[in-house]
Amino acid sequence: MKKYFLPTLTAAVLTACAPTAKTPTTTPTATTTAPAAQPAAPDWQEQAETFLKEYSTEYQRLYAQSSEAEWRSNTHIVAGDTANSGATARANERMAAFTGSAANIQRLRELLEHKQDLTELQVKQLQTALYNAANSPQTIAEVVKRRIKAETQQTEKLYGFDYKYQGKSVTTNDLDELLRKEKNPAKRQQIWEASKAIGPTLKEGLLNLRDLRNQTVQALGYPDYFSYQASDYGMSREEMMTLVRKINEELRPLYRELHTYARYELAKKYNVKQVPDYLPASWLPNRWGQDWSAMVDVKGLNLDPVLAKKGAEWQVKQAERFYQSLGFPALPASFYEKSSLYPLPKGATYKKNNHASAWHMDLNQDVRSLMSVEGNTEWYETTHHELGHIYYYLTYANSEVPVLLRQGANRGYHEAMGSLMGLAATQKPFLAGLGLVDPKSQTDQTQTLLKEALNYAVFIPFASGVMSEWENSFYADKLPADQLNARWWALAKQYQGIVPPTTRGEQYLDPATKTHINDDPAQYYDYALSYVILFQLHDHIAKKILKQDPHATNYYGSKEVGQFLADIMRPGASKDWRTVLKEKTGEDLSARAMVEYFEPLMAYLKQQNKGRKYTM
Ligand code: X8Z
Ligand code: ZN
């Protein structure tokens, strides 16, 4: 599931269009001296305004219909049922027929030829509409139709899959919990393998989708689907890859220490005498090795028992209270009525999407989240993450922001907001203020920072390395079908220093076990960028607004922090993302703040790793 939009759509719409300030046009207009018979030159701003108003109204209507159908398809998955998938495919086809229509494409191009006569806001909207058109050009309507169908089917397979461990059906929540807790390495391997069993079932569908996705965007001149997604940032594929590789390199020295540390600590934990050069994937407390924070328990700061006691619903309410304390409004009642926040009851006759997402159903006030919240640290953070999307939606759904620009400054910002709140909600002064931990208890700051690094720093080689490199190869380099798994594990070794517990041939498809590979394609670098942005924002908030140590903040109740975040959210995509960052933090996009945050940990890790063999 596209983390916060719909899989087949990428942008938002325009409602009752905000009055646009007209800039003087260079087109000469009729003057009193002009001969009366000569037709007046067209007023391009007026033409664009008329077009955008109509376009946006229809776009928003179709978007809402598509969202409703997708919501149903992601929350009620019944094996063999075709009613939902049929309805979803039809709604998405209607959307595609409109956004990709030849008439709309022609008109958009025509208007954009007069860019210099239009307002900046109009140009942005027209460009967004043309970007959306490239995802569904009706010049190749049959290909688009097949892609829509293939996407719907892939979603059903992905979330309808019945995971089995020791002969019993289990949920992904169960598998995650087992991977966090199980101490027996042989059992761990079984659990890990159980979590990868879905891969082969998705292979044919994914290969088909690759071709259909590439063909779709090629019709409007994009070389491949990866380039198409990168262009949403105003960047080429090569520029995006250069950026993510740079981020990865900047975090590499820290990762190298964490990797060495983890190999030795886990070998000790699992009673393995010979420390392996590379980490067996089944040793790590996460299905893809993207978050190792469960490896460390900080005495006095372990949230799991208290969260288990408070329960899932409390977590959602608490996250809302946190946003409200900053000055954000209460969530609309419909959020609670219409969302799907918790795991399905045992024995339910249907399944639901098991990955968290947030939905802007109508690009207005109908906001919902799809989660399977349980009382634990991982869901506590994820709840804050999803509400970040929800408050972003609500904040830019205002009359100043045209419907087509109701998106994040870029996709990475959208991911950053809630993750930032998730980080803030786990720092000790915040937790103490909330009464979740004893403020008087002595807690180890180094262990706290280590636990955070095992979450945020460990994520970078996965997101900017393995995922981005694999999808780049897959879409742009047309990675051959008999090298998909080999490439995945070569990247995991190179970037994460992780190897599979046993050889994983091409009969498996381990990348496809990551939901994004199927339904949020060629965009995973969003998350790497979001962590970089998150630390930039956090650094600014801590030092400049709260005047607190970034390692020990308490945002709770700070209207100034709320103002700062809402100011970034309010314009949506109507402001350039680079300008926003520079204006708000005084910096360009950079891993500086993230590296600086973890700097105090380096000395400790080097000390711990003294005499140990480094393999990366
Ligand atoms: O997919 C997500 C969000 C989607 S709204 C829950 N995340 C990435 C992942 O789970 O792989 C958040 C951080 C990384
Ligand atoms: Zn997200």
XYZ file of C-alpha atoms and ligand atoms in Angstrom:
631
model
C 0.000 0.000 0.000
C 1.359 3.364 -0.917
C 2.175 4.643 2.503
C -0.040 7.650 2.409
C -1.605 7.958 -0.989
C -3.198 5.468 -3.290
C -1.035 3.048 -5.198
C -2.076 4.215 -8.618
C -2.278 7.903 -7.877
C 0.390 10.235 -6.771
C -1.015 13.633 -6.260
C -3.847 15.619 -4.811
C -6.541 17.932 -6.200
C -7.887 21.441 -6.209
C -11.242 22.345 -4.716
C -12.833 25.729 -4.830
C -9.739 27.263 -6.164
C -8.045 29.827 -4.008
C -8.084 33.269 -5.549
C -4.855 33.519 -7.446
C -3.030 36.818 -7.506
C -2.510 37.756 -11.083
C 0.950 38.746 -12.136
C 1.333 41.187 -15.006
C 1.406 39.204 -18.206
C 3.777 39.802 -21.058
C 0.995 39.125 -23.515
C -0.134 42.444 -24.925
C -3.793 43.036 -24.160
C -6.149 45.053 -26.234
C -5.747 48.753 -25.680
C -8.108 51.564 -26.500
C -6.149 52.324 -29.627
C -6.331 48.780 -30.964
C -8.666 48.315 -33.869
C -11.926 46.976 -32.533
C -12.043 44.055 -34.982
C -8.785 42.460 -33.800
C -9.479 39.610 -31.326
C -7.955 40.097 -27.882
C -5.018 37.844 -27.073
C -6.147 35.088 -24.758
C -5.723 35.750 -21.079
C -3.717 32.658 -20.196
C -4.149 33.048 -16.487
C -7.875 33.104 -16.863
C -7.782 30.111 -19.181
C -5.614 28.160 -16.776
C -7.876 29.119 -13.907
C -10.970 27.922 -15.701
C -9.313 24.678 -16.709
C -7.869 23.995 -13.252
C -11.156 24.669 -11.524
C -13.020 22.137 -13.606
C -10.189 19.652 -13.649
C -9.729 19.786 -9.901
C -13.387 19.320 -9.095
C -13.549 16.193 -11.212
C -10.188 14.973 -9.972
C -11.241 15.248 -6.355
C -14.496 13.421 -7.038
C -12.755 10.520 -8.786
C -9.997 10.463 -6.205
C -12.536 10.026 -3.409
C -14.248 7.178 -5.280
C -10.954 5.461 -5.906
C -9.953 5.865 -2.245
C -13.189 4.310 -1.034
C -12.754 1.321 -3.312
C -9.097 0.905 -2.348
C -9.983 1.208 1.323
C -12.430 -1.649 0.981
C -9.882 -3.714 -0.952
C -7.277 -3.204 1.748
C -9.484 -3.754 4.778
C -11.679 -6.689 3.659
C -9.647 -9.245 1.783
C -11.547 -12.447 1.129
C -9.893 -15.294 -0.745
C -11.610 -15.886 -4.078
C -13.834 -12.833 -3.797
C -13.821 -10.709 -6.935
C -16.384 -8.074 -5.969
C -13.896 -5.777 -4.223
C -11.126 -6.114 -6.741
C -13.568 -5.537 -9.591
C -14.938 -2.389 -7.974
C -11.446 -1.101 -7.235
C -10.194 -1.738 -10.738
C -13.227 0.075 -12.176
C -12.781 3.098 -9.893
C -9.098 3.305 -10.751
C -9.840 2.961 -14.446
C -12.264 5.885 -14.248
C -9.569 7.912 -12.523
C -6.990 6.912 -15.133
C -9.339 7.666 -18.023
C -9.685 11.189 -16.688
C -6.149 12.048 -15.522
C -4.544 10.461 -18.569
C -7.044 11.560 -21.213
C -5.588 12.783 -24.484
C -7.651 15.955 -24.225
C -6.327 16.765 -20.751
C -2.738 16.040 -21.723
C -3.036 18.251 -24.775
C -4.606 21.098 -22.827
C -2.035 20.831 -20.031
C 0.823 20.992 -22.519
C -0.756 23.900 -24.300
C -1.197 25.876 -21.104
C 2.316 25.048 -19.964
C 3.670 26.456 -23.200
C 2.572 29.793 -21.787
C 4.256 29.216 -18.478
C 5.727 32.687 -18.386
C 2.239 34.182 -18.477
C 0.907 32.080 -15.625
C 1.246 32.363 -11.870
C 3.688 30.109 -10.094
C 0.831 28.329 -8.357
C -0.900 27.634 -11.657
C 2.291 26.255 -13.189
C 2.783 23.944 -10.219
C -0.757 22.599 -10.506
C -0.505 22.052 -14.241
C 2.808 20.265 -13.830
C 1.316 18.057 -11.134
C -1.602 17.176 -13.392
C 0.800 16.326 -16.217
C 2.879 14.236 -13.819
C -0.280 12.347 -12.844
C -1.165 11.888 -16.494
C 2.120 10.090 -17.088
C 0.972 7.372 -14.707
C -2.117 6.654 -16.835
C -1.748 7.930 -20.421
C -4.821 6.920 -22.363
C -2.791 6.772 -25.562
C -1.934 3.327 -24.216
C -5.191 2.751 -22.368
C -4.940 -1.042 -22.620
C -1.565 -1.105 -20.861
C -2.869 1.164 -18.094
C -5.906 -1.037 -17.672
C -3.751 -4.134 -17.377
C -1.501 -2.404 -14.875
C -4.447 -1.420 -12.701
C -5.728 -4.977 -12.713
C -2.291 -6.399 -11.968
C -1.832 -3.968 -9.078
C -5.159 -4.898 -7.527
C -4.336 -8.595 -7.826
C -0.873 -8.117 -6.339
C -2.379 -6.327 -3.324
C -4.791 -9.208 -2.769
C -2.011 -11.784 -2.924
C 0.246 -9.708 -0.714
C -2.248 -9.181 2.086
C -4.297 -12.309 1.611
C -1.286 -14.555 2.246
C -1.609 -17.020 5.095
C 1.705 -17.118 6.983
C 2.379 -20.391 8.804
C 4.746 -21.113 11.635
C 4.947 -24.572 13.200
C 1.872 -25.592 11.268
C -0.309 -22.740 12.577
C -1.505 -19.568 10.872
C 0.265 -16.494 12.217
C 0.060 -12.760 11.559
C 3.015 -10.556 10.634
C 2.630 -9.023 14.116
C 3.188 -12.531 15.548
C 6.279 -13.089 13.395
C 7.707 -9.692 14.356
C 7.161 -10.383 18.031
C 8.824 -13.809 17.696
C 11.821 -12.272 15.941
C 12.181 -9.730 18.731
C 11.970 -12.330 21.490
C 13.083 -15.828 20.402
C 16.536 -16.808 21.712
C 17.006 -20.162 20.030
C 18.883 -19.667 16.711
C 17.366 -22.757 15.054
C 13.846 -21.576 15.871
C 14.748 -18.076 14.754
C 15.716 -19.447 11.388
C 12.344 -21.168 11.067
C 10.525 -17.969 11.948
C 12.584 -15.975 9.495
C 11.955 -18.535 6.759
C 8.232 -18.471 7.550
C 8.280 -14.724 6.980
C 9.852 -15.211 3.543
C 7.431 -17.880 2.316
C 5.265 -15.268 0.614
C 8.047 -14.201 -1.784
C 7.637 -16.775 -4.584
C 3.859 -16.208 -4.716
C 4.515 -12.627 -5.791
C 7.168 -13.190 -8.450
C 5.112 -13.457 -11.602
C 2.947 -10.512 -10.599
C 5.934 -8.332 -9.799
C 7.719 -9.034 -13.069
C 4.538 -8.254 -14.931
C 4.104 -5.039 -12.972
C 7.641 -3.937 -13.704
C 6.990 -4.037 -17.439
C 3.593 -2.413 -17.164
C 4.873 0.362 -14.893
C 7.815 1.086 -17.181
C 5.668 1.048 -20.315
C 3.094 3.365 -18.765
C 5.449 6.214 -17.963
C 7.519 5.703 -21.103
C 4.512 6.831 -23.131
C 4.992 10.363 -21.781
C 8.740 10.334 -22.204
C 10.111 9.041 -18.879
C 12.867 6.493 -19.457
C 11.627 4.145 -16.707
C 9.428 4.011 -13.627
C 12.262 4.789 -11.198
C 13.056 7.991 -13.104
C 9.383 8.865 -13.028
C 9.233 8.606 -9.236
C 12.475 10.556 -8.766
C 11.155 13.343 -10.991
C 8.571 14.097 -8.300
C 11.481 15.666 -6.369
C 12.589 17.601 -9.460
C 15.517 15.203 -9.744
C 16.795 12.747 -12.313
C 17.296 9.100 -11.437
C 21.067 9.618 -11.407
C 20.766 12.643 -9.119
C 18.607 10.689 -6.706
C 21.020 7.753 -6.656
C 23.956 10.116 -6.106
C 22.115 11.686 -3.176
C 21.212 8.408 -1.475
C 24.710 7.020 -1.982
C 26.145 10.129 -0.350
C 23.821 9.766 2.644
C 24.838 6.156 2.951
C 28.526 7.043 2.906
C 28.103 9.693 5.570
C 26.506 7.184 7.921
C 28.869 4.370 6.981
C 31.514 4.839 9.715
C 28.798 4.624 12.385
C 27.180 1.646 10.690
C 30.518 -0.143 10.532
C 30.868 0.172 14.303
C 27.281 -0.963 14.900
C 27.749 -3.916 12.581
C 30.902 -5.065 14.368
C 29.264 -4.571 17.740
C 26.171 -6.533 16.732
C 28.117 -9.493 15.329
C 29.961 -9.992 18.591
C 27.042 -9.290 20.893
C 24.658 -11.562 19.014
C 27.204 -14.380 18.765
C 27.475 -14.155 22.545
C 23.708 -14.094 22.962
C 23.164 -17.145 20.740
C 26.161 -18.981 22.179
C 28.030 -19.160 18.905
C 31.791 -19.458 19.395
C 32.928 -18.423 15.929
C 31.798 -14.828 15.337
C 30.539 -14.643 11.738
C 31.956 -12.077 9.327
C 28.489 -11.178 8.171
C 25.302 -11.135 10.187
C 22.893 -14.000 9.506
C 19.583 -12.336 8.637
C 17.758 -14.631 11.062
C 19.744 -13.262 14.026
C 18.219 -9.832 13.730
C 15.031 -8.668 15.441
C 13.402 -7.548 12.206
C 12.401 -9.394 9.040
C 14.711 -7.324 6.839
C 17.313 -6.214 9.356
C 16.121 -2.618 8.960
C 15.728 -1.933 12.685
C 17.813 -3.629 15.365
C 16.684 -1.547 18.326
C 15.024 -4.498 20.049
C 18.563 -5.816 20.680
C 19.029 -3.361 23.539
C 16.996 -2.897 26.685
C 17.781 0.298 28.538
C 17.172 -0.222 32.227
C 14.504 2.178 33.463
C 13.441 3.063 29.924
C 11.884 -0.147 28.690
C 8.482 0.877 27.380
C 7.151 -2.518 26.359
C 5.687 -3.595 29.718
C 3.979 -0.268 30.355
C 2.659 -0.047 26.785
C 1.361 -3.615 26.934
C -0.519 -2.629 30.083
C -1.878 0.636 28.674
C -3.051 -1.165 25.538
C -3.373 -0.374 21.857
C -6.170 2.201 22.072
C -4.337 4.246 24.642
C -1.404 4.532 22.245
C -3.514 6.067 19.504
C -5.189 8.472 21.937
C -1.855 9.367 23.484
C -0.314 10.172 20.100
C -3.305 12.413 19.358
C -2.884 14.146 22.751
C 0.757 14.819 21.923
C -0.152 16.528 18.622
C -2.935 18.443 20.372
C -0.537 19.614 23.048
C 1.437 21.322 20.279
C -1.689 23.133 19.100
C -2.986 20.736 16.447
C -6.765 20.130 16.548
C -8.490 17.009 17.857
C -8.922 14.424 15.119
C -12.300 14.530 13.365
C -14.800 12.057 14.844
C -14.893 10.297 11.478
C -11.244 9.334 11.917
C -12.185 7.030 14.776
C -15.419 5.866 13.167
C -13.917 4.981 9.804
C -10.317 3.981 10.450
C -9.169 0.386 10.831
C -6.716 0.722 13.687
C -6.433 -2.680 15.348
C -5.758 -6.301 14.405
C -8.757 -8.250 13.172
C -10.474 -10.354 15.798
C -9.324 -13.966 16.005
C -11.330 -16.130 13.647
C -12.252 -13.272 11.293
C -13.278 -14.594 7.898
C -11.312 -11.960 6.018
C -7.851 -10.414 6.134
C -6.614 -6.834 5.991
C -3.476 -5.053 4.819
C -0.923 -5.745 7.565
C 1.272 -2.697 6.916
C 0.530 0.678 8.479
C -0.748 3.487 6.279
C -2.588 6.807 6.450
C -5.200 7.842 3.931
C -6.439 11.187 2.678
C -9.707 9.844 1.361
C -11.214 12.963 -0.201
C -8.243 15.344 -0.066
C -10.267 17.191 2.534
C -11.411 16.198 6.028
C -11.967 12.454 5.585
C -8.722 11.072 6.968
C -8.211 7.464 8.048
C -5.480 5.148 9.152
C -5.074 1.455 8.532
C -2.988 -0.188 11.235
C -2.855 -3.273 13.442
C -1.808 -1.523 16.628
C -0.709 -3.585 19.600
C 0.727 -2.324 22.867
C 4.468 -2.261 22.217
C 7.283 0.156 21.349
C 7.216 -0.523 17.632
C 3.516 0.279 17.315
C 3.880 3.238 19.685
C 6.318 4.799 17.214
C 4.283 3.747 14.182
C 1.152 5.325 15.647
C 2.991 8.639 15.966
C 4.284 8.153 12.423
C 0.818 7.656 10.926
C -0.711 10.559 12.813
C 2.060 12.689 11.295
C 0.604 11.938 7.858
C -2.915 12.576 9.149
C -2.043 15.990 10.623
C -0.116 16.863 7.458
C -3.296 16.118 5.436
C -5.519 18.133 7.728
C -3.133 21.062 7.818
C -2.768 21.515 4.061
C -6.424 20.802 3.334
C -7.146 24.524 3.602
C -8.613 27.004 1.129
C -5.194 28.436 0.316
C -3.867 25.159 -1.041
C -5.239 23.975 -4.372
C -6.388 20.377 -4.328
C -3.650 19.336 -6.758
C -0.983 20.587 -4.373
C -2.310 18.869 -1.256
C 0.837 16.805 -0.836
C 3.982 17.045 1.197
C 6.698 19.555 0.280
C 8.124 16.328 -1.089
C 7.318 12.695 -0.244
C 10.189 12.549 2.239
C 8.723 15.398 4.311
C 5.474 13.498 4.582
C 7.336 10.540 6.061
C 9.497 12.732 8.283
C 6.830 14.511 10.347
C 5.421 11.544 12.190
C 8.782 9.804 12.555
C 10.076 12.970 14.174
C 7.193 12.849 16.651
C 7.935 9.161 17.205
C 11.517 9.986 18.152
C 10.402 12.855 20.392
C 7.879 10.577 22.099
C 10.584 8.150 23.226
C 13.032 10.611 24.794
C 13.315 10.430 28.542
C 12.158 13.931 29.587
C 9.030 13.430 27.477
C 8.344 9.990 28.947
C 8.974 11.244 32.466
C 6.597 14.177 31.902
C 3.969 11.685 30.849
C 4.587 9.494 33.865
C 5.640 6.538 31.718
C 9.068 6.330 33.350
C 10.361 7.350 36.740
C 12.071 10.746 36.355
C 14.315 10.003 39.321
C 15.646 6.727 37.960
C 19.186 6.788 36.647
C 19.240 5.692 33.035
C 22.280 5.005 30.888
C 22.565 7.687 28.208
C 25.017 5.721 26.085
C 22.723 2.702 26.009
C 19.837 4.997 25.113
C 21.801 6.469 22.218
C 22.889 2.991 21.148
C 19.276 1.844 21.037
C 18.355 4.876 18.916
C 21.279 4.252 16.552
C 20.155 0.636 16.145
C 16.868 2.048 14.941
C 17.653 5.182 12.900
C 21.262 4.654 11.712
C 20.807 0.966 10.955
C 17.898 1.868 8.699
C 20.022 3.928 6.269
C 21.982 1.158 4.485
C 18.729 -0.741 4.078
C 16.725 2.188 2.695
C 19.296 4.130 0.717
C 21.396 1.072 -0.113
C 19.595 -2.239 -0.534
C 16.060 -1.075 -1.357
C 16.973 1.877 -3.573
C 19.755 0.072 -5.430
C 17.610 -2.990 -6.006
C 14.658 -1.031 -7.354
C 16.987 1.082 -9.480
C 18.381 -2.126 -11.026
C 14.937 -3.639 -11.312
C 13.206 -0.771 -13.112
C 15.968 1.121 -14.884
C 18.446 -1.668 -15.671
C 15.794 -4.342 -16.283
C 17.419 -6.788 -13.887
C 16.938 -10.270 -15.467
C 14.295 -12.493 -13.876
C 16.908 -15.097 -12.925
C 19.025 -12.617 -10.929
C 16.414 -10.998 -8.699
C 17.235 -12.769 -5.457
C 20.982 -12.924 -6.119
C 21.091 -9.162 -6.578
C 19.084 -8.618 -3.395
C 21.494 -10.636 -1.282
C 24.572 -9.149 -2.940
C 23.271 -5.718 -1.927
C 22.371 -6.860 1.583
C 25.934 -8.102 2.032
C 27.489 -4.977 0.580
C 25.367 -2.366 2.352
C 24.044 -4.065 5.490
C 26.709 -6.727 5.975
C 23.867 -9.254 6.224
C 23.713 -12.738 4.665
C 20.858 -15.241 4.506
C 21.036 -18.172 6.953
C 21.195 -20.606 4.006
C 21.599 -20.147 0.268
C 18.586 -18.417 -1.207
C 18.303 -19.314 -4.879
C 16.008 -17.836 -7.484
C 13.161 -20.088 -6.362
C 12.742 -17.459 -3.614
C 11.959 -13.798 -4.031
C 13.019 -12.170 -0.776
C 12.739 -8.521 -1.908
C 9.027 -9.094 -2.582
C 8.458 -9.828 1.118
C 8.853 -6.083 1.656
C 5.393 -4.669 0.982
C 6.732 -1.479 -0.651
C 8.392 -3.461 -3.454
C 4.897 -4.462 -4.544
C 2.634 -1.564 -3.751
C 4.824 1.503 -3.178
C 7.278 0.997 -5.992
C 10.563 2.775 -6.641
C 10.135 5.228 -3.767
C 11.766 3.687 -0.736
C 14.495 6.348 -0.669
C 11.677 8.590 0.653
C 12.287 7.007 4.051
C 16.047 7.473 3.965
C 15.519 11.131 3.098
C 12.845 11.390 5.764
C 15.304 10.337 8.489
C 17.813 12.900 7.284
C 15.121 15.603 7.297
C 13.831 14.370 10.656
C 17.197 14.941 12.333
C 17.562 18.333 10.688
C 14.173 19.391 12.035
C 14.822 17.857 15.438
C 18.209 19.579 15.717
C 16.599 22.924 14.960
C 13.684 22.361 17.349
C 15.914 21.229 20.210
C 18.608 23.884 19.904
C 16.780 26.903 18.545
C 13.245 26.547 19.857
C 13.361 24.512 23.054
C 16.985 25.234 23.983
C 17.359 21.627 25.041
C 19.896 18.910 24.349
C 18.714 17.080 21.182
C 19.266 13.798 23.079
C 16.912 14.749 25.870
C 13.988 16.856 24.753
C 10.419 17.302 25.760
C 8.273 18.781 22.996
C 5.060 18.222 24.963
C 2.895 21.338 25.179
C 5.195 23.544 23.115
C 2.990 25.687 20.888
C 6.131 27.084 19.319
C 7.188 23.643 18.143
C 3.654 23.063 16.829
C 3.776 26.350 14.968
C 7.124 25.444 13.430
C 5.818 22.094 12.170
C 2.453 23.430 11.040
C 4.211 26.191 9.073
C 6.032 23.500 7.094
C 2.847 21.485 6.603
C 0.416 24.284 5.758
C 1.533 25.122 2.185
C 1.653 21.440 1.165
C 3.440 21.200 -2.164
C 2.803 24.807 -3.129
C 6.275 25.768 -1.897
C 9.537 24.356 -3.202
C 10.908 21.716 -0.825
C 14.482 23.023 -0.885
C 13.308 26.543 -0.093
C 11.223 25.255 2.811
C 14.174 23.464 4.383
C 16.506 26.409 3.960
C 13.954 28.868 5.346
C 12.996 26.721 8.310
C 16.367 25.301 9.360
C 18.914 27.530 7.598
C 20.400 24.401 6.019
C 20.259 22.490 2.767
C 19.395 18.787 2.891
C 22.286 17.137 4.697
C 23.084 14.229 7.001
C 25.068 16.624 9.207
C 22.521 16.738 12.037
C 22.019 12.971 12.008
C 25.743 12.242 12.103
C 26.241 14.829 14.861
C 23.425 13.333 16.935
C 25.159 9.955 17.081
C 28.677 11.344 17.356
C 28.908 10.738 21.150
C 28.323 7.037 20.506
C 31.352 6.590 18.273
C 33.908 6.644 21.080
C 31.932 4.086 23.067
C 31.556 1.728 20.104
C 35.223 2.006 19.161
C 36.093 1.125 22.726
C 33.722 -1.861 22.741
C 35.022 -3.031 19.365
C 38.692 -2.801 20.326
C 40.490 -5.940 19.150
C 37.426 -7.138 17.230
C 37.603 -7.949 13.549
C 35.903 -5.425 11.254
C 34.509 -6.957 8.087
C 32.901 -4.009 6.324
O 6.294 1.968 5.704
C 6.472 2.743 6.636
C 5.298 3.486 7.207
C 4.299 3.691 6.120
S 3.210 5.021 6.430
C 4.718 2.689 8.345
N 7.705 2.890 7.147
C 8.861 2.213 6.575
C 8.782 0.711 6.739
O 7.984 0.234 7.550
O 9.527 0.001 6.066
C 8.064 3.785 8.232
C 9.549 3.727 8.339
C 10.042 2.737 7.334
Zn 4.562 6.787 6.390
